[in-house]
Amino acid sequence: MRLLACLIAAGMIAGSLPALAKDDGHPTVKVEEAWTRATPPAARAAGGFATIRNAGPEDDRLIGASSPIGTVEIHTMEMNDGIMKMRHLPDGLAIPAGGTVELKPGSDHLMFLDLAAPVIEGPPVPVTLQFEKAGEVSVEMFVAPIGARAPKGMGSKDHGDMNHDGMKKQ
């Protein structure tokens, strides 16, 4: 009985940790505060956001992503002469050694295309990020309300009802 309780506790602790990618057994990439927005019923696209930290000694690159909700591309958005332009980054996004990259609204982000169904508040969205060196990192994106600029409490030390990996607290 004591062994079962220890195994359950270990599983709960492991499940609450941020996603880690390993390179030669050393954690290199952490994905934190992963989230997306709910979409209206007819929407065909949605954005995905997160903070990516590269604790490794070498630069890495986010080269792709996948999700059962639709096709995923890496995009950037920028303002030129008062006009917002979004474009696909087919070569991915650099994640510098010892650095942090924020995927956020109005900037670099994931783009979910050809949605299979509307994204709804409640269940998290599973996403697998593909890094050039760190490999695959699976995350679950918290779903914020339609039009949210960020989930309540994200971006501060108090994450409200969010864990650091973007998952809703139990």
mmCIF file of C-alpha atoms in Angstrom:
data_model
loop_
_atom_site.group_PDB
_atom_site.id
_atom_site.type_symbol
_atom_site.label_atom_id
_atom_site.label_comp_id
_atom_site.label_asym_id
_atom_site.label_seq_id
_atom_site.Cartn_x
_atom_site.Cartn_y
_atom_site.Cartn_z
ATOM 1 C CA MET A 1 0.000 0.000 0.000
ATOM 2 C CA ARG A 2 2.854 2.374 0.922
ATOM 3 C CA LEU A 3 4.565 1.633 -2.445
ATOM 4 C CA LEU A 4 1.338 2.420 -4.302
ATOM 5 C CA ALA A 5 1.010 5.752 -2.455
ATOM 6 C CA CYS A 6 4.633 6.613 -3.326
ATOM 7 C CA LEU A 7 4.079 5.757 -7.006
ATOM 8 C CA ILE A 8 0.928 7.889 -7.146
ATOM 9 C CA ALA A 9 2.734 10.811 -5.467
ATOM 10 C CA ALA A 10 5.685 10.503 -7.871
ATOM 11 C CA GLY A 11 3.309 10.496 -10.843
ATOM 12 C CA MET A 12 1.522 13.604 -9.554
ATOM 13 C CA ILE A 13 4.832 15.435 -9.110
ATOM 14 C CA ALA A 14 6.100 14.415 -12.537
ATOM 15 C CA GLY A 15 2.816 15.488 -14.138
ATOM 16 C CA SER A 16 3.084 18.981 -12.661
ATOM 17 C CA LEU A 17 6.575 19.710 -14.016
ATOM 18 C CA PRO A 18 7.153 21.817 -17.161
ATOM 19 C CA ALA A 19 7.804 19.945 -20.380
ATOM 20 C CA LEU A 20 11.480 19.051 -20.799
ATOM 21 C CA ALA A 21 13.428 17.943 -23.831
ATOM 22 C CA LYS A 22 16.595 15.995 -23.258
ATOM 23 C CA ASP A 23 19.847 16.114 -25.171
ATOM 24 C CA ASP A 24 22.326 13.470 -23.998
ATOM 25 C CA GLY A 25 20.353 13.163 -20.750
ATOM 26 C CA HIS A 26 20.522 16.876 -19.877
ATOM 27 C CA PRO A 27 17.375 19.061 -19.908
ATOM 28 C CA THR A 28 17.822 21.696 -22.602
ATOM 29 C CA VAL A 29 14.454 23.117 -23.607
ATOM 30 C CA LYS A 30 11.579 24.070 -21.302
ATOM 31 C CA VAL A 31 8.213 25.169 -22.639
ATOM 32 C CA GLU A 32 6.202 27.200 -20.150
ATOM 33 C CA GLU A 33 2.922 29.115 -20.100
ATOM 34 C CA ALA A 34 1.575 27.363 -23.199
ATOM 35 C CA TRP A 35 -1.853 28.626 -24.234
ATOM 36 C CA THR A 36 -4.257 29.285 -27.079
ATOM 37 C CA ARG A 37 -7.628 30.991 -27.437
ATOM 38 C CA ALA A 38 -11.072 29.513 -27.867
ATOM 39 C CA THR A 39 -12.435 30.123 -31.364
ATOM 40 C CA PRO A 40 -15.862 30.956 -32.777
ATOM 41 C CA PRO A 41 -17.670 27.979 -34.382
ATOM 42 C CA ALA A 42 -16.738 28.857 -38.003
ATOM 43 C CA ALA A 43 -13.080 29.756 -37.355
ATOM 44 C CA ARG A 44 -10.546 27.913 -39.493
ATOM 45 C CA ALA A 45 -7.420 29.154 -37.643
ATOM 46 C CA ALA A 46 -6.106 29.876 -34.138
ATOM 47 C CA GLY A 47 -2.857 31.063 -32.557
ATOM 48 C CA GLY A 48 -0.646 29.243 -30.072
ATOM 49 C CA PHE A 49 1.623 30.927 -27.547
ATOM 50 C CA ALA A 50 4.284 29.889 -25.031
ATOM 51 C CA THR A 51 7.602 30.805 -23.456
ATOM 52 C CA ILE A 52 10.503 28.647 -24.666
ATOM 53 C CA ARG A 53 13.715 28.523 -22.596
ATOM 54 C CA ASN A 54 16.912 26.973 -23.946
ATOM 55 C CA ALA A 55 19.159 26.026 -21.029
ATOM 56 C CA GLY A 56 21.546 24.200 -23.360
ATOM 57 C CA PRO A 57 25.045 25.341 -24.366
ATOM 58 C CA GLU A 58 24.126 25.497 -28.092
ATOM 59 C CA ASP A 59 21.579 27.428 -30.097
ATOM 60 C CA ASP A 60 18.557 25.369 -31.086
ATOM 61 C CA ARG A 61 15.703 25.948 -33.517
ATOM 62 C CA LEU A 62 11.977 25.316 -33.334
ATOM 63 C CA ILE A 63 11.508 23.658 -36.727
ATOM 64 C CA GLY A 64 7.955 22.377 -36.580
ATOM 65 C CA ALA A 65 4.919 21.445 -34.551
ATOM 66 C CA SER A 66 1.920 19.153 -34.773
ATOM 67 C CA SER A 67 -1.475 18.881 -33.098
ATOM 68 C CA PRO A 68 -4.597 16.806 -33.613
ATOM 69 C CA ILE A 69 -6.664 20.023 -33.898
ATOM 70 C CA GLY A 70 -5.165 20.976 -37.296
ATOM 71 C CA THR A 71 -2.050 21.786 -39.282
ATOM 72 C CA VAL A 72 0.540 23.801 -37.317
ATOM 73 C CA GLU A 73 2.970 26.357 -38.749
ATOM 74 C CA ILE A 74 5.471 28.708 -37.119
ATOM 75 C CA HIS A 75 4.579 32.320 -37.943
ATOM 76 C CA THR A 76 5.775 35.831 -37.233
ATOM 77 C CA MET A 77 3.751 39.031 -37.221
ATOM 78 C CA GLU A 78 5.171 42.529 -37.617
ATOM 79 C CA MET A 79 4.014 46.078 -38.295
ATOM 80 C CA ASN A 80 5.280 47.821 -41.471
ATOM 81 C CA ASP A 81 4.064 51.360 -42.200
ATOM 82 C CA GLY A 82 1.006 50.814 -40.006
ATOM 83 C CA ILE A 83 0.098 47.543 -41.713
ATOM 84 C CA MET A 84 0.282 44.291 -39.774
ATOM 85 C CA LYS A 85 1.814 41.467 -41.803
ATOM 86 C CA MET A 86 1.896 37.825 -40.843
ATOM 87 C CA ARG A 87 4.149 35.316 -42.557
ATOM 88 C CA HIS A 88 5.100 31.673 -42.275
ATOM 89 C CA LEU A 89 8.656 30.910 -41.059
ATOM 90 C CA PRO A 90 9.490 27.778 -43.105
ATOM 91 C CA ASP A 91 13.015 27.605 -41.612
ATOM 92 C CA GLY A 92 11.669 27.764 -38.071
ATOM 93 C CA LEU A 93 12.579 30.028 -35.188
ATOM 94 C CA ALA A 94 15.995 30.344 -33.509
ATOM 95 C CA ILE A 95 16.133 29.603 -29.773
ATOM 96 C CA PRO A 96 19.492 30.975 -28.555
ATOM 97 C CA ALA A 97 21.658 29.086 -26.057
ATOM 98 C CA GLY A 98 20.812 30.290 -22.569
ATOM 99 C CA GLY A 99 18.007 32.387 -24.044
ATOM 100 C CA THR A 100 14.266 32.727 -23.968
ATOM 101 C CA VAL A 101 11.853 33.212 -26.862
ATOM 102 C CA GLU A 102 8.263 34.258 -26.314
ATOM 103 C CA LEU A 103 5.569 33.133 -28.693
ATOM 104 C CA LYS A 104 2.890 35.790 -28.119
ATOM 105 C CA PRO A 105 0.046 37.634 -29.826
ATOM 106 C CA GLY A 106 1.267 40.203 -32.356
ATOM 107 C CA SER A 107 4.699 38.577 -32.635
ATOM 108 C CA ASP A 108 6.163 35.106 -33.207
ATOM 109 C CA HIS A 109 3.531 32.408 -32.635
ATOM 110 C CA LEU A 110 2.208 29.028 -33.688
ATOM 111 C CA MET A 111 -0.599 29.088 -36.238
ATOM 112 C CA PHE A 112 -3.187 26.302 -36.177
ATOM 113 C CA LEU A 113 -4.739 26.041 -39.647
ATOM 114 C CA ASP A 114 -7.651 24.034 -41.060
ATOM 115 C CA LEU A 115 -9.104 23.432 -37.599
ATOM 116 C CA ALA A 116 -10.918 20.108 -37.351
ATOM 117 C CA ALA A 117 -13.402 21.678 -34.895
ATOM 118 C CA PRO A 118 -13.708 24.879 -32.869
ATOM 119 C CA VAL A 119 -11.230 25.263 -30.008
ATOM 120 C CA ILE A 120 -13.295 25.381 -26.817
ATOM 121 C CA GLU A 121 -12.523 26.468 -23.269
ATOM 122 C CA GLY A 122 -11.950 23.555 -20.934
ATOM 123 C CA PRO A 123 -9.895 20.724 -22.353
ATOM 124 C CA PRO A 124 -6.258 21.624 -23.116
ATOM 125 C CA VAL A 125 -4.922 21.440 -26.671
ATOM 126 C CA PRO A 126 -2.133 18.856 -27.114
ATOM 127 C CA VAL A 127 0.813 20.103 -29.194
ATOM 128 C CA THR A 128 4.150 18.495 -30.018
ATOM 129 C CA LEU A 129 6.960 20.953 -30.744
ATOM 130 C CA GLN A 130 9.894 19.754 -32.846
ATOM 131 C CA PHE A 131 13.336 21.212 -32.115
ATOM 132 C CA GLU A 132 16.387 20.734 -34.323
ATOM 133 C CA LYS A 133 18.615 19.524 -31.457
ATOM 134 C CA ALA A 134 16.353 18.910 -28.453
ATOM 135 C CA GLY A 135 13.873 16.790 -30.410
ATOM 136 C CA GLU A 136 10.187 16.587 -29.577
ATOM 137 C CA VAL A 137 8.576 18.338 -26.626
ATOM 138 C CA SER A 138 4.910 17.615 -25.905
ATOM 139 C CA VAL A 139 2.836 20.278 -24.178
ATOM 140 C CA GLU A 140 -0.806 20.863 -23.408
ATOM 141 C CA MET A 141 -1.978 24.395 -24.135
ATOM 142 C CA PHE A 142 -4.458 26.000 -21.771
ATOM 143 C CA VAL A 143 -7.458 27.412 -23.661
ATOM 144 C CA ALA A 144 -8.259 31.049 -22.797
ATOM 145 C CA PRO A 145 -11.527 32.778 -23.767
ATOM 146 C CA ILE A 146 -12.104 34.090 -27.309
ATOM 147 C CA GLY A 147 -10.091 37.292 -27.849
ATOM 148 C CA ALA A 148 -7.936 36.960 -24.701
ATOM 149 C CA ARG A 149 -4.568 38.785 -24.838
ATOM 150 C CA ALA A 150 -3.245 36.331 -22.215
ATOM 151 C CA PRO A 151 -4.836 33.900 -19.780
ATOM 152 C CA LYS A 152 -5.757 35.395 -16.422
ATOM 153 C CA GLY A 153 -2.681 35.662 -14.200
ATOM 154 C CA MET A 154 -0.151 34.590 -16.854
ATOM 155 C CA GLY A 155 3.006 36.674 -17.156
ATOM 156 C CA SER A 156 3.320 37.264 -13.430
ATOM 157 C CA LYS A 157 4.457 35.159 -10.497
ATOM 158 C CA ASP A 158 0.796 34.512 -9.636
ATOM 159 C CA HIS A 159 -0.510 32.345 -12.449
ATOM 160 C CA GLY A 160 -4.045 32.289 -11.106
ATOM 161 C CA ASP A 161 -5.470 28.900 -12.010
ATOM 162 C CA MET A 162 -2.496 28.000 -14.249
ATOM 163 C CA ASN A 163 0.585 25.870 -13.668
ATOM 164 C CA HIS A 164 3.914 27.057 -15.114
ATOM 165 C CA ASP A 165 3.535 24.674 -18.062
ATOM 166 C CA GLY A 166 0.245 26.224 -19.130
ATOM 167 C CA MET A 167 -1.912 23.501 -17.630
ATOM 168 C CA LYS A 168 -4.969 24.250 -15.524
ATOM 169 C CA LYS A 169 -4.372 23.514 -11.834
ATOM 170 C CA GLN A 170 -6.369 20.648 -10.355
#
